[in-house]
Amino acid sequence: MSALSLLVLSMISLFSLTAAAQSDSAVGENEQLLLPRPQSLSYRPGESRVAGMTAPDAVQGDAGLLAYFRQIAAPISTNSVAKHAHRPPAVFSLQPLQPSGVKSLEAYALHITPDSVVVRATGRLGRLRALQTLVQLRSENGTLPCADIDDAPSYAWRGAMIDVSRHFYPLDFLKQQVETMAAFKLNRLHLHLTDAAGWRMEILRYPRLTQLGAWRTDASWEAWWNGGRRYVEEGSPNAYGGYYTQAQLRELVAFAAERGVEIVPEIEMPAHSEEVLTAYPNLSCTHVPYKAADFCPGNPQTYAFLEGVLTEMMDVFPSRYLHLGGDEAGKADWKHCPLCRRRMMEEGIVAPADSLLTPTEAQLHRLQAVLMRHMADFLAAHGRRMMGWDEVVDSLLPKHAAVMVWRNKEMAQRAAALGHDVVLAPASHCYFDFYQDAPPSQPEAIGGYLPFDDVAQFPHGALLPDSLRSRMLGVQGNLWTEYVPTPAAAQRMLYPRLLALAEIGWCGRRTRPVAELRQATIAQTPRLRALGVQPFDLTTEVGQRAEAFRVRHHLAEGATVVYHVPYAEVYPAAAALTLTDGHHGGWSYHDGRWQGFIRSGSDTSSPTFDVTLDLGRVQRITSVSADFMQVCNPEIFYPSAFRVATSTDGIDFHPMGEALFSSVRTRQPDIRTFRVQRPKAVRARYLRIQATPSAFGGWLFTDEIVVQ
Ligand SMILES: [Zn+2]
């Protein structure tokens, strides 16, 4: 051996060592960063070369499996280090997983050695999940770490809902969501196909649903909603909207099935149906177009229509569940409708039809339950199951109907206790139409505040007691789209929050602590981008309001508060303690720190907010301030005047000052401090503090009176 060849040899081994060290650290990272994290994963030394691996016949013949396999076995890119290039690729094989003890068809095991990659599963779904893991585990230089993985999901239902009614998105966008969801083992895409803002599925029996009901006059949902809510004929010059043909939806179903995702369609009943009742007005109680949101549940034609729609839906969507809505029915017309009253009488839920008594809310709820029961039984007769929002819970609802909980723990427990399977999607942790960062830093959203970390800390395990836990099908994130006008905006709202839910759905109680999950999620950003998704950038997050959830000490801390105008029962925060407990609220007015005030009627001259504080003893005061929130969509506005008067005896009050403000409508929620200050201290024990609403009227929301 010449000196030269020795030198070359030692250079090569030096190079290999460096490459090995680099690749080991990459492997370690991949382990931490797999999302969702597998149930059990143990590494052994060594690597398996997978670039150039050959697909067995069972994979060759399955387009879905093959697509993932190709990513795993893809040739390495030219700028990567061709490690183990001298070795033949590993042998890939599919083997059975003993079904005994396997609770889920999605369970799988992986055994990776330098020479082989063995996937064990009971069937196709398990194989898919295994391949989806391998795609994440493959390194850039075409290898897999030697490892054993045993994995299975905690929950069978790991979903995302996209509202395609408020804004219609093209089919390709839905396919992209399926592809992205599958990459993170999410398995249900729930499409909210109908609502006032547009009917989105071709129904051959009822062509007016899409000829008229799919097209509205304004692209902006808000402008349309506030501007008369009119529909126009398909092809009209100002028509905004669209619908999916049955052929397109079948294509989507097949595309999703290849990737292990099920499409769950939803049509709304009996409410949220303005578009249907304008296209087919005879299905409402009044028969007047543009005047009804609710179907007439007393009219046999309603049942025939809905059965017709469901028949075509079952034909297109093979899913076990069909979602029938059931939320937020106003039911006002039912009270006076002869058909509704007759149906109630026949069902024994109301006095005879000639009675002058108006049915109560409970009786109207029961009438809705009659309709939902009929539809649940209709689906069951065809081998399907109904799912509905939690308003459908009623003793009349057949046990085989499942409930999607959007409100709270009480609803989840009530549904489960009545024997229904439940999917948890409470607005508090699963509504992705809420702001994901400080609202002033974000495009306009519907309100609320749900940052990534709050999704990651969704207390899914605590919503049902152990005795009812078996009723829990899983979890779902919901994207309502009133303020989500484009596919790009929808992506930004879905991701990365949906990745936190993917982990929770798969890992259940083994979900990583929020900081780790956040890290893993950020590391998935290149994968999201490769899938064509531009997520919200977590690394630029502004975060919660600085003052929120921190105790602030001031002179009025613990002071007694007398309300001259009561706070609204629905927004009590911490009741009489709220304004002097040292706690500020966050970006959401319903976070339990903000107290709401409203006056009935249109009086904007007298104060909506009017309290007296008793500091307990006379103190020297230079400043009195309060923060108010403005969120225009739910009619929460800054006050036009904030006034403070002081007293030493609680009888004679003297004005200390006022802060005036002329509010304008803003797109994003914001918070503003109103302050009355004196250069010289005022002696006072009692403070009368008043705030007058702006010219817009509406609500006032404040969280703390700070006295200094
Ligand atoms: Zn009616």
XYZ file of C-alpha atoms and ligand atoms in Angstrom:
709
model
C 0.000 0.000 0.000
C 1.455 3.322 -0.973
C 1.569 6.315 1.298
C -0.849 8.062 -0.985
C -3.501 5.318 -0.778
C -3.145 5.256 3.020
C -3.823 8.951 3.107
C -6.875 8.543 0.863
C -8.145 5.691 3.032
C -7.823 7.670 6.234
C -9.588 10.595 4.574
C -12.435 8.304 3.613
C -12.828 6.918 7.127
C -12.686 10.411 8.555
C -15.408 11.397 6.128
C -17.550 8.374 7.014
C -17.232 9.087 10.729
C -18.417 12.635 10.245
C -21.286 11.502 8.071
C -22.246 8.856 10.630
C -22.210 11.390 13.452
C -24.371 13.753 11.442
C -26.803 11.074 10.465
C -27.061 9.777 14.069
C -28.048 13.182 15.282
C -30.602 13.379 12.473
C -31.996 10.020 13.572
C -32.298 11.188 17.159
C -34.188 14.233 15.990
C -36.521 12.227 13.808
C -37.413 10.113 16.819
C -38.356 13.178 18.811
C -40.052 14.842 15.926
C -42.287 12.085 14.559
C -45.796 13.426 14.623
C -47.857 11.846 16.004
C -45.348 10.132 18.263
C -45.566 6.319 18.103
C -46.742 4.401 21.129
C -43.463 2.570 21.496
C -40.236 3.049 19.615
C -36.824 1.609 20.381
C -33.700 2.103 18.352
C -30.929 -0.332 17.724
C -27.567 0.602 16.253
C -27.266 0.741 12.504
C -29.185 1.919 9.531
C -31.166 0.420 6.729
C -30.651 1.660 3.199
C -34.130 2.179 1.719
C -33.432 4.338 -1.330
C -34.059 2.099 -4.315
C -36.022 -0.514 -2.342
C -38.417 -2.680 -4.388
C -42.135 -2.720 -3.673
C -43.690 -6.162 -3.125
C -46.723 -7.104 -5.232
C -49.204 -6.238 -2.495
C -47.882 -2.678 -2.553
C -47.548 -2.510 -6.354
C -51.244 -3.252 -6.701
C -52.442 -0.553 -4.314
C -52.149 3.042 -5.483
C -52.364 4.470 -1.945
C -49.706 2.210 -0.445
C -47.522 2.633 -3.502
C -47.567 6.438 -3.259
C -46.131 6.284 0.267
C -43.742 3.491 -0.614
C -42.304 5.597 -3.436
C -41.526 8.407 -1.008
C -39.705 5.980 1.284
C -37.776 4.235 -1.483
C -37.138 7.397 -3.506
C -33.611 7.836 -4.849
C -31.554 10.230 -2.778
C -31.188 13.747 -4.007
C -27.863 14.502 -5.675
C -26.664 16.884 -2.944
C -27.165 14.353 -0.143
C -24.459 12.014 1.050
C -24.810 8.660 -0.685
C -24.427 6.584 2.435
C -24.268 2.805 2.175
C -24.372 3.294 -1.584
C -22.291 0.147 -1.943
C -24.906 -1.947 -0.121
C -28.012 -3.303 -1.845
C -31.258 -1.731 -0.616
C -33.114 -3.417 2.233
C -35.789 -6.011 1.492
C -39.256 -4.675 2.213
C -41.942 -7.093 3.308
C -45.508 -7.059 4.577
C -46.399 -9.602 7.218
C -49.500 -10.281 9.268
C -49.953 -8.891 12.756
C -51.616 -11.399 15.035
C -55.100 -9.975 15.463
C -55.336 -11.199 19.052
C -54.911 -8.248 21.351
C -55.004 -5.738 18.487
C -57.766 -3.256 19.220
C -57.524 -1.169 16.073
C -57.341 -1.935 12.366
C -54.850 0.938 12.238
C -52.383 -0.794 14.562
C -49.035 -1.756 13.078
C -45.542 -2.872 13.977
C -42.242 -2.075 12.261
C -39.024 -4.030 12.448
C -36.136 -2.277 10.724
C -32.737 -3.962 10.395
C -29.795 -3.138 8.092
C -31.099 -5.664 5.568
C -34.845 -5.547 5.938
C -37.899 -3.458 6.648
C -40.790 -5.522 7.948
C -44.275 -4.059 8.274
C -46.793 -6.006 10.324
C -50.469 -5.108 10.267
C -53.838 -6.853 10.265
C -54.822 -5.192 7.004
C -54.542 -2.265 4.683
C -55.194 0.526 7.200
C -52.396 -0.655 9.479
C -50.041 -0.879 6.495
C -50.934 2.668 5.501
C -50.198 4.001 8.980
C -46.891 2.124 9.015
C -45.866 3.635 5.688
C -46.913 7.108 6.858
C -44.539 6.673 9.807
C -41.711 5.481 7.540
C -42.127 8.541 5.318
C -41.457 10.752 8.355
C -38.602 8.543 9.560
C -36.665 8.388 6.307
C -33.585 10.567 6.309
C -32.484 12.732 3.438
C -29.684 10.333 2.627
C -32.086 7.520 1.898
C -31.877 5.535 5.120
C -34.005 4.486 8.042
C -32.648 4.005 11.559
C -32.755 0.408 12.770
C -35.675 0.317 15.152
C -38.729 -1.485 16.451
C -42.007 0.363 16.554
C -45.318 -0.804 17.974
C -48.072 1.632 17.361
C -51.839 2.078 17.469
C -54.161 5.053 17.788
C -55.789 6.030 21.056
C -58.928 7.265 19.329
C -60.657 5.885 16.247
C -61.938 9.328 15.196
C -59.274 11.950 14.479
C -60.994 14.538 12.409
C -61.088 17.939 10.836
C -64.203 19.766 9.717
C -64.098 22.281 6.892
C -67.088 24.542 6.313
C -67.377 24.821 2.528
C -70.700 26.663 2.727
C -69.587 30.051 4.065
C -66.801 29.908 1.495
C -66.546 27.408 -1.315
C -63.111 25.888 -1.948
C -62.088 23.964 -5.058
C -61.856 20.181 -5.069
C -58.067 20.304 -5.328
C -57.917 22.160 -2.040
C -59.921 19.391 -0.377
C -57.589 16.773 -1.851
C -54.633 18.686 -0.506
C -56.205 18.666 2.968
C -56.756 14.921 2.720
C -53.126 14.442 1.723
C -51.903 16.617 4.574
C -54.192 15.065 7.151
C -53.097 11.573 6.102
C -49.435 12.507 6.515
C -50.212 13.026 10.204
C -52.620 10.087 10.527
C -55.799 12.134 10.796
C -58.579 9.984 9.400
C -61.887 11.894 9.001
C -62.535 14.894 6.848
C -65.953 16.222 7.780
C -67.416 18.528 5.130
C -70.017 21.035 6.257
C -71.728 20.963 2.856
C -74.802 23.059 3.518
C -75.705 26.235 5.374
C -77.427 29.517 4.659
C -74.368 30.757 2.783
C -74.595 28.065 0.120
C -75.586 24.474 -0.699
C -72.489 22.661 -2.013
C -73.504 19.195 -3.200
C -75.248 18.377 -6.444
C -78.553 16.617 -5.683
C -80.080 15.230 -8.844
C -83.613 15.096 -7.431
C -83.577 18.726 -6.343
C -81.652 20.799 -8.907
C -82.750 24.163 -7.435
C -80.488 23.486 -4.442
C -77.476 24.198 -6.614
C -79.040 26.282 -9.396
C -80.075 28.889 -6.813
C -78.968 27.750 -3.350
C -75.257 27.527 -4.214
C -74.864 31.121 -5.396
C -75.004 34.336 -3.442
C -74.602 38.000 -4.273
C -71.418 38.816 -2.402
C -68.046 37.146 -1.942
C -67.725 38.632 1.517
C -69.765 36.555 3.892
C -70.262 39.509 6.226
C -71.402 41.886 3.480
C -73.799 39.235 2.218
C -75.121 38.412 5.701
C -75.697 42.035 6.624
C -76.863 43.033 3.166
C -80.059 41.074 2.635
C -78.733 37.496 2.219
C -79.882 37.098 -1.389
C -79.280 34.164 -3.717
C -78.897 34.403 -7.473
C -79.243 32.005 -10.369
C -76.202 29.995 -11.398
C -74.402 31.880 -14.165
C -75.580 35.336 -13.052
C -72.847 37.932 -13.483
C -72.568 38.600 -9.735
C -72.965 34.990 -8.612
C -70.463 33.940 -5.952
C -70.266 30.355 -4.770
C -70.181 26.930 -6.334
C -70.860 23.286 -5.656
C -69.311 19.877 -6.077
C -70.810 17.509 -8.603
C -71.480 13.986 -7.427
C -68.718 12.799 -9.743
C -66.249 15.157 -8.046
C -67.303 14.027 -4.594
C -66.898 10.371 -5.581
C -63.427 11.228 -6.831
C -62.643 12.854 -3.482
C -63.991 9.865 -1.549
C -61.787 7.507 -3.565
C -58.745 9.767 -3.252
C -59.241 9.924 0.521
C -59.830 6.188 0.890
C -56.524 5.480 -0.853
C -54.850 7.462 1.940
C -56.872 6.058 4.827
C -59.130 9.081 5.253
C -62.915 8.903 5.313
C -65.054 11.773 4.044
C -67.945 12.467 6.418
C -70.616 14.639 4.791
C -72.881 16.952 6.724
C -76.170 18.473 5.704
C -77.988 20.768 8.093
C -81.454 20.177 9.503
C -83.767 21.524 10.768
C -81.987 24.907 10.971
C -79.225 26.745 9.063
C -81.280 26.009 5.961
C -82.179 29.417 4.502
C -80.796 28.425 1.092
C -82.969 25.294 0.888
C -86.082 27.139 2.026
C -85.571 29.813 -0.601
C -85.045 27.225 -3.345
C -87.953 25.092 -2.053
C -90.126 27.439 0.059
C -92.882 24.880 0.583
C -90.590 23.089 3.054
C -90.788 25.912 5.616
C -93.733 26.649 7.894
C -94.553 29.924 6.138
C -93.793 28.889 2.528
C -92.289 32.358 2.009
C -88.808 32.479 0.417
C -86.103 34.396 2.318
C -88.138 34.244 5.531
C -87.174 30.962 7.150
C -84.073 29.217 8.485
C -85.878 26.122 9.791
C -87.598 23.299 7.937
C -91.214 22.606 8.910
C -90.996 19.376 10.927
C -94.777 19.034 10.774
C -94.891 18.729 6.989
C -94.573 15.219 5.459
C -92.891 16.857 2.423
C -89.949 17.808 4.653
C -89.360 14.168 5.505
C -89.655 13.086 1.879
C -87.229 15.800 0.774
C -84.621 14.974 3.407
C -84.871 11.254 2.711
C -84.334 11.992 -0.973
C -81.237 14.050 -0.227
C -79.873 11.430 2.168
C -80.457 8.673 -0.373
C -78.208 10.457 -2.885
C -75.666 11.226 -0.163
C -75.472 7.580 0.889
C -74.944 6.719 -2.741
C -71.929 9.047 -2.997
C -70.428 8.728 0.497
C -69.784 5.219 1.837
C -68.995 6.552 5.346
C -70.546 4.837 8.347
C -71.683 8.202 9.729
C -73.640 10.942 8.014
C -73.735 14.192 9.956
C -77.194 15.751 10.089
C -76.388 19.019 11.856
C -79.197 19.729 14.293
C -77.648 22.834 15.848
C -79.042 26.235 16.721
C -82.632 25.876 15.555
C -84.663 29.009 16.307
C -87.990 27.110 15.935
C -90.027 30.349 16.115
C -92.347 29.513 13.199
C -93.153 26.100 14.643
C -95.170 27.655 17.473
C -97.887 28.920 15.179
C -97.690 26.457 12.288
C -100.801 24.237 12.072
C -98.782 21.318 10.654
C -96.200 21.578 13.416
C -98.864 21.814 16.092
C -100.717 18.834 14.679
C -97.514 16.794 14.640
C -96.810 17.758 18.239
C -100.289 16.708 19.240
C -99.938 13.368 17.451
C -96.672 12.822 19.294
C -98.330 13.725 22.584
C -95.999 16.627 23.257
C -98.497 19.487 23.209
C -102.112 20.288 24.007
C -104.741 19.986 21.200
C -104.125 22.115 18.131
C -106.977 24.492 18.916
C -105.436 25.364 22.284
C -104.386 28.991 22.585
C -101.313 28.042 24.552
C -98.063 28.488 22.656
C -95.789 25.465 22.849
C -92.916 25.859 25.289
C -89.222 25.654 24.360
C -89.103 22.127 25.764
C -91.987 21.041 23.538
C -90.369 22.606 20.464
C -87.108 20.840 21.301
C -89.091 17.620 21.409
C -90.515 18.310 17.963
C -86.983 18.665 16.626
C -86.156 15.371 18.319
C -89.061 13.739 16.444
C -87.477 14.832 13.151
C -83.963 13.758 14.154
C -85.246 10.382 15.387
C -86.945 9.777 12.054
C -83.773 10.578 10.102
C -81.553 8.537 12.440
C -83.855 5.543 11.930
C -83.913 6.135 8.178
C -80.108 6.008 8.054
C -80.009 2.967 10.330
C -82.421 1.158 8.013
C -79.790 1.650 5.305
C -76.953 0.399 7.463
C -75.662 3.875 8.300
C -75.510 5.962 11.432
C -76.503 9.500 12.178
C -74.195 11.989 13.847
C -75.377 15.396 15.023
C -74.234 18.463 16.937
C -74.932 18.237 20.654
C -78.334 19.969 20.409
C -79.708 16.672 19.071
C -79.354 15.029 22.487
C -82.803 14.000 23.663
C -84.290 10.849 25.133
C -86.068 10.314 21.778
C -82.773 10.083 19.897
C -81.913 6.440 19.129
C -78.814 5.196 20.942
C -77.105 4.352 17.659
C -76.872 8.050 16.775
C -73.545 9.645 17.668
C -73.081 13.149 19.014
C -70.444 15.706 18.111
C -69.975 17.900 21.154
C -69.234 21.538 20.354
C -70.354 23.200 23.552
C -69.035 21.818 26.816
C -68.313 19.002 29.223
C -71.910 18.887 30.454
C -73.131 18.175 26.927
C -70.483 15.483 26.472
C -71.476 13.768 29.684
C -75.184 14.017 28.997
C -74.795 12.481 25.535
C -72.520 9.684 26.745
C -74.722 8.949 29.759
C -77.686 8.494 27.386
C -75.677 5.858 25.525
C -74.407 7.835 22.521
C -70.898 7.659 21.171
C -69.338 11.119 21.173
C -66.723 13.026 19.230
C -65.270 15.896 21.236
C -64.898 19.173 19.358
C -65.614 21.844 21.974
C -65.259 25.416 20.755
C -62.945 26.128 23.705
C -60.128 23.973 22.243
C -61.189 22.859 18.767
C -62.566 25.879 16.885
C -59.935 26.894 14.389
C -61.876 29.936 13.208
C -60.718 31.681 16.404
C -57.617 33.865 16.354
C -54.459 31.819 16.782
C -52.371 34.796 17.815
C -52.839 38.277 19.265
C -55.758 39.604 17.174
C -54.143 42.945 16.250
C -51.332 40.930 14.586
C -53.673 38.699 12.562
C -56.008 38.845 9.570
C -59.597 39.342 10.661
C -61.177 36.269 12.241
C -64.514 35.575 13.857
C -63.229 36.362 17.360
C -62.090 34.185 20.229
C -58.488 33.281 20.909
C -57.162 29.765 20.493
C -53.385 29.637 20.185
C -51.532 26.425 19.332
C -50.598 25.814 22.966
C -54.245 25.805 24.040
C -55.106 23.201 21.407
C -52.113 21.145 22.542
C -53.471 21.273 26.092
C -57.014 20.229 25.186
C -58.152 18.276 28.284
C -59.805 15.600 26.139
C -59.407 12.963 28.835
C -61.167 15.033 31.472
C -64.412 15.661 29.632
C -65.875 12.268 30.401
C -65.632 10.282 33.641
C -63.922 6.877 33.450
C -67.282 5.108 33.468
C -68.248 6.824 30.186
C -64.806 6.922 28.545
C -65.611 3.970 26.280
C -68.200 6.204 24.564
C -65.537 8.532 23.266
C -64.922 8.023 19.557
C -62.317 10.742 19.333
C -61.538 14.388 18.705
C -61.980 16.869 15.897
C -60.865 20.377 14.940
C -63.481 22.537 13.231
C -62.870 25.292 10.737
C -65.907 27.520 10.252
C -65.235 29.883 7.405
C -67.265 33.087 7.735
C -63.967 35.007 7.799
C -61.845 32.507 5.880
C -62.341 33.623 2.272
C -59.593 31.710 0.439
C -57.835 28.335 0.437
C -54.655 30.098 1.598
C -56.491 31.607 4.567
C -57.988 28.201 5.374
C -54.543 26.563 5.383
C -53.229 29.202 7.717
C -56.071 28.674 10.168
C -55.840 24.872 10.041
C -52.084 24.569 10.366
C -50.277 24.121 12.567
C -53.138 23.840 15.064
C -54.473 20.704 13.402
C -51.132 18.980 14.030
C -51.636 19.363 17.783
C -54.983 17.655 17.384
C -53.412 14.910 15.246
C -51.090 14.098 18.153
C -53.909 14.181 20.718
C -56.117 11.952 18.575
C -53.394 9.367 18.027
C -51.588 9.521 21.369
C -54.451 10.286 23.770
C -53.039 10.441 27.268
C -49.498 9.914 25.959
C -49.619 13.253 24.146
C -46.337 15.114 24.622
C -46.075 18.101 26.934
C -46.894 21.302 25.095
C -43.289 22.523 24.700
C -42.180 19.240 23.097
C -45.225 19.049 20.866
C -44.615 22.603 19.773
C -41.018 21.722 18.885
C -42.112 18.672 16.917
C -44.722 20.731 15.123
C -42.282 23.445 14.113
C -39.989 20.725 12.790
C -42.818 19.524 10.528
C -43.039 22.886 8.755
C -40.904 21.768 5.764
C -43.167 18.718 5.358
C -46.228 20.980 5.361
C -44.605 23.240 2.789
C -43.724 20.249 0.635
C -47.420 19.365 0.686
C -48.182 22.859 -0.588
C -49.410 24.161 2.745
C -48.333 27.558 4.054
C -48.993 27.334 7.797
C -49.101 30.102 10.349
C -45.505 30.514 11.543
C -45.373 29.531 15.212
C -41.892 30.997 15.582
C -43.297 34.496 15.038
C -46.122 34.120 17.570
C -46.840 37.280 19.562
C -48.901 35.388 22.108
C -51.203 36.222 24.933
C -51.808 39.760 26.131
C -48.956 40.654 28.476
C -51.210 41.697 31.358
C -53.419 38.627 31.140
C -53.466 36.067 33.870
C -50.997 37.970 36.047
C -52.027 39.425 39.370
C -51.668 43.174 39.411
C -51.569 44.943 42.771
C -53.323 48.267 43.189
C -55.300 50.263 45.751
C -58.703 48.804 44.867
C -57.590 45.196 45.132
C -60.248 43.339 47.095
C -62.513 46.412 47.232
C -66.244 45.780 47.478
C -68.124 46.525 44.243
C -71.761 47.618 44.129
C -73.347 47.304 40.678
C -75.908 49.959 39.806
C -76.376 48.207 36.474
C -75.980 44.433 36.773
C -73.452 42.543 34.663
C -74.923 40.193 32.069
C -75.647 36.746 33.449
C -73.979 35.101 30.461
C -70.668 36.943 31.013
C -70.276 37.035 34.804
C -66.522 36.262 34.893
C -65.803 35.941 38.639
C -69.077 37.766 39.520
C -68.690 40.568 42.085
C -64.982 39.782 42.573
C -64.077 40.339 38.903
C -63.303 44.029 38.863
C -61.050 44.128 41.927
C -59.347 40.717 41.970
C -56.116 41.900 40.355
C -56.746 39.707 37.273
C -56.806 40.948 33.711
C -58.428 39.100 30.841
C -56.769 37.800 27.692
C -57.562 38.170 23.997
C -60.912 36.442 24.247
C -63.890 38.115 25.864
C -65.213 34.712 26.925
C -62.092 33.592 28.764
C -63.765 34.027 32.152
C -61.898 37.211 33.067
C -64.012 39.732 31.158
C -67.327 40.924 32.536
C -70.016 41.900 30.028
C -72.614 44.664 30.296
C -75.530 45.425 28.020
C -78.694 47.471 28.219
C -81.915 46.369 26.639
C -83.336 48.863 24.143
C -81.452 51.464 22.190
C -80.649 53.906 24.989
C -77.022 54.977 24.531
C -77.114 58.062 26.749
C -77.145 56.479 30.195
C -74.248 54.405 31.464
C -74.230 50.693 30.685
C -71.446 50.264 33.193
C -72.084 51.845 36.598
C -70.422 50.707 39.823
C -69.346 52.048 43.191
C -66.132 50.785 44.750
C -65.558 50.889 48.510
C -61.824 50.938 49.266
C -62.481 50.287 52.967
C -60.821 53.510 54.162
C -59.934 56.905 52.786
C -56.903 56.702 50.485
C -54.900 59.091 48.339
C -55.690 58.478 44.684
C -54.091 59.834 41.510
C -55.356 57.481 38.812
C -58.381 55.295 38.055
C -58.337 53.191 34.920
C -60.106 50.295 33.245
C -59.443 48.331 30.086
C -62.303 47.828 27.652
C -62.359 45.423 24.737
C -63.759 46.109 21.279
C -64.880 43.215 19.058
C -67.250 44.552 16.445
C -68.871 41.375 15.086
C -70.493 40.398 18.366
C -71.311 44.094 18.971
C -68.762 44.764 21.676
C -67.547 48.364 21.536
C -65.403 50.803 23.466
C -67.352 53.237 25.627
C -67.771 56.831 24.475
C -67.181 58.128 28.006
C -65.500 56.821 31.140
C -66.273 58.928 34.217
C -65.020 58.786 37.776
C -66.413 60.580 40.844
C -64.986 60.298 44.359
C -66.388 60.519 47.852
C -65.122 60.153 51.394
C -68.507 59.287 52.887
C -70.324 57.493 50.064
C -72.981 60.217 49.917
C -71.416 63.325 48.394
C -69.547 62.515 45.179
C -67.297 64.937 43.315
C -66.223 64.442 39.703
C -62.601 63.374 39.423
C -62.569 63.473 35.651
C -63.596 61.735 32.454
C -62.005 60.069 29.459
C -63.885 60.493 26.194
C -63.414 58.431 23.072
C -64.975 58.380 19.665
C -64.919 54.773 18.535
C -64.839 53.573 14.957
C -65.517 50.047 13.770
C -62.352 47.951 13.600
C -61.751 44.644 11.821
C -59.742 43.055 14.611
C -60.505 42.920 18.321
C -58.426 45.228 20.428
C -58.158 46.476 23.980
C -57.861 50.065 25.146
C -57.179 51.587 28.533
C -59.507 54.373 29.722
C -57.903 56.456 32.455
C -58.776 59.425 34.667
C -55.706 61.030 36.228
C -54.986 63.891 38.606
C -51.561 65.418 39.083
C -52.400 65.906 42.764
C -53.807 63.077 44.825
C -57.531 63.055 45.675
C -58.664 61.705 49.054
C -61.424 59.158 48.645
C -62.881 55.988 50.064
C -65.692 55.572 47.512
C -65.391 55.698 43.704
C -68.389 55.906 41.390
C -67.283 54.705 37.950
C -69.473 54.903 34.886
C -69.035 54.070 31.218
C -71.457 55.112 28.511
C -71.778 53.058 25.321
C -70.624 54.416 22.001
C -73.015 55.447 19.235
C -72.952 51.797 18.105
C -74.627 50.706 21.351
C -74.026 47.036 22.058
C -71.898 45.543 24.795
C -69.222 46.871 27.126
C -66.593 44.427 28.387
C -64.080 45.228 31.112
C -61.871 43.138 33.362
C -60.442 45.244 36.217
C -60.690 48.699 37.794
C -57.138 49.730 38.567
C -56.775 52.426 41.227
C -53.423 54.043 41.970
Zn -94.329 23.910 10.533
